[in-house]
Coordinates of C-alpha atoms in Angstrom, one line a residue:
M1 CA 127.8 10.1 -95.8
S2 CA 129.0 11.0 -99.3
D3 CA 127.1 10.7 -102.4
T4 CA 129.2 7.8 -103.8
A5 CA 128.4 5.8 -100.6
I6 CA 124.7 6.5 -100.9
S7 CA 124.7 5.6 -104.5
K8 CA 126.6 2.4 -103.8
I9 CA 124.1 1.4 -101.1
K10 CA 121.1 2.1 -103.5
E11 CA 122.9 0.0 -106.2
A12 CA 123.4 -2.8 -103.8
E13 CA 119.8 -2.6 -102.7
E14 CA 118.5 -2.7 -106.4
K15 CA 120.8 -5.7 -107.0
A16 CA 119.4 -7.4 -103.9
K17 CA 115.9 -6.7 -105.0
L18 CA 116.7 -8.2 -108.4
I19 CA 118.1 -11.3 -106.9
V20 CA 115.1 -11.7 -104.7
D21 CA 112.7 -11.2 -107.6
E22 CA 114.7 -13.6 -109.7
A23 CA 114.5 -16.2 -106.7
N24 CA 110.8 -15.6 -106.4
E25 CA 110.3 -16.2 -110.1
K26 CA 112.5 -19.5 -110.1
R27 CA 110.5 -20.6 -107.1
K28 CA 107.3 -20.1 -109.0
S29 CA 108.7 -21.9 -112.0
I30 CA 109.8 -24.9 -109.9
L31 CA 106.5 -25.2 -108.1
E32 CA 104.7 -25.0 -111.4
D33 CA 107.0 -27.7 -112.9
A34 CA 106.5 -29.9 -109.8
K35 CA 102.8 -29.6 -109.8
S36 CA 102.8 -30.4 -113.5
E37 CA 105.0 -33.4 -113.0
A38 CA 103.0 -34.6 -110.0
E39 CA 99.8 -34.3 -112.1
Q40 CA 101.2 -36.2 -115.0
E41 CA 102.6 -39.0 -112.7
Y42 CA 99.1 -39.1 -111.1
N43 CA 97.3 -39.5 -114.5
D44 CA 99.8 -42.2 -115.5
I45 CA 99.1 -44.1 -112.4
I46 CA 95.3 -43.8 -112.8
N47 CA 95.6 -44.9 -116.4
E48 CA 97.7 -47.9 -115.6
A49 CA 95.4 -49.0 -112.7
Q50 CA 92.4 -48.8 -115.1
K51 CA 94.3 -50.7 -117.7
V52 CA 95.0 -53.5 -115.1
R53 CA 91.4 -53.4 -113.9
N54 CA 90.1 -53.7 -117.4
E55 CA 92.5 -56.6 -118.2
K56 CA 91.4 -58.4 -115.0
L57 CA 87.7 -57.9 -115.7
E58 CA 88.1 -59.1 -119.3
S59 CA 90.1 -62.2 -118.1
S60 CA 87.4 -62.9 -115.4
K61 CA 84.6 -62.4 -118.1
N62 CA 86.4 -64.9 -120.5
K63 CA 87.0 -67.3 -117.8
A64 CA 83.2 -67.2 -116.8
I65 CA 82.2 -67.6 -120.3
E66 CA 84.6 -70.7 -120.8
E67 CA 83.3 -72.2 -117.5
S68 CA 79.7 -71.7 -118.6
K69 CA 80.5 -73.4 -121.8
D70 CA 81.8 -76.4 -120.0
L71 CA 78.8 -76.5 -117.8
E72 CA 76.5 -76.2 -120.8
Q73 CA 78.2 -79.0 -122.5
K74 CA 78.0 -81.2 -119.4
A75 CA 74.2 -80.4 -119.1
K76 CA 73.7 -81.3 -122.8
M77 CA 75.6 -84.7 -122.2
N78 CA 73.4 -85.4 -119.1
N79 CA 70.2 -84.4 -121.1
E80 CA 71.3 -86.9 -123.9
S81 CA 72.0 -89.7 -121.5
I82 CA 68.5 -89.2 -119.9
K83 CA 66.9 -89.3 -123.4
N84 CA 68.9 -92.4 -124.2
I85 CA 67.5 -94.4 -121.3
D86 CA 65.5 -97.4 -122.7
I87 CA 61.7 -96.9 -122.1
D88 CA 61.5 -100.6 -121.1
T89 CA 64.1 -99.9 -118.3
V90 CA 62.1 -96.9 -117.1
E91 CA 58.8 -98.8 -117.3
G92 CA 60.5 -101.8 -115.3
L93 CA 61.7 -99.5 -112.7
V94 CA 58.4 -97.7 -112.3
D95 CA 56.7 -101.0 -111.9
K96 CA 59.2 -102.1 -109.3
I97 CA 58.8 -98.8 -107.3
V98 CA 55.0 -99.1 -107.5
E99 CA 55.3 -102.7 -106.4
R100 CA 57.3 -101.8 -103.3
I101 CA 55.1 -98.9 -102.4
V102 CA 52.0 -101.1 -102.7
S103 CA 53.3 -104.1 -100.7

């Protein structure tokens, strides 16, 4: 073989090595970008899920507070209606109950 053929082969090998090295660097860069993008998307999904969870939790809490206020109001009304029963009516009912028990 002549020196020119050998030098052309070496030159082609060097170019091929450069191409392979560039391809490897590009591959690494693509993988790093994909990993970073996937991590960001994962974090976004987690944050959105936490936001939805917190909104539902707050909504449930507010609903429970509202329902407890309604129950408290009903209990107060029942308490007032019991307080407003006429003593004479209560005594009359007690007398009738005692009378039935005794008879």
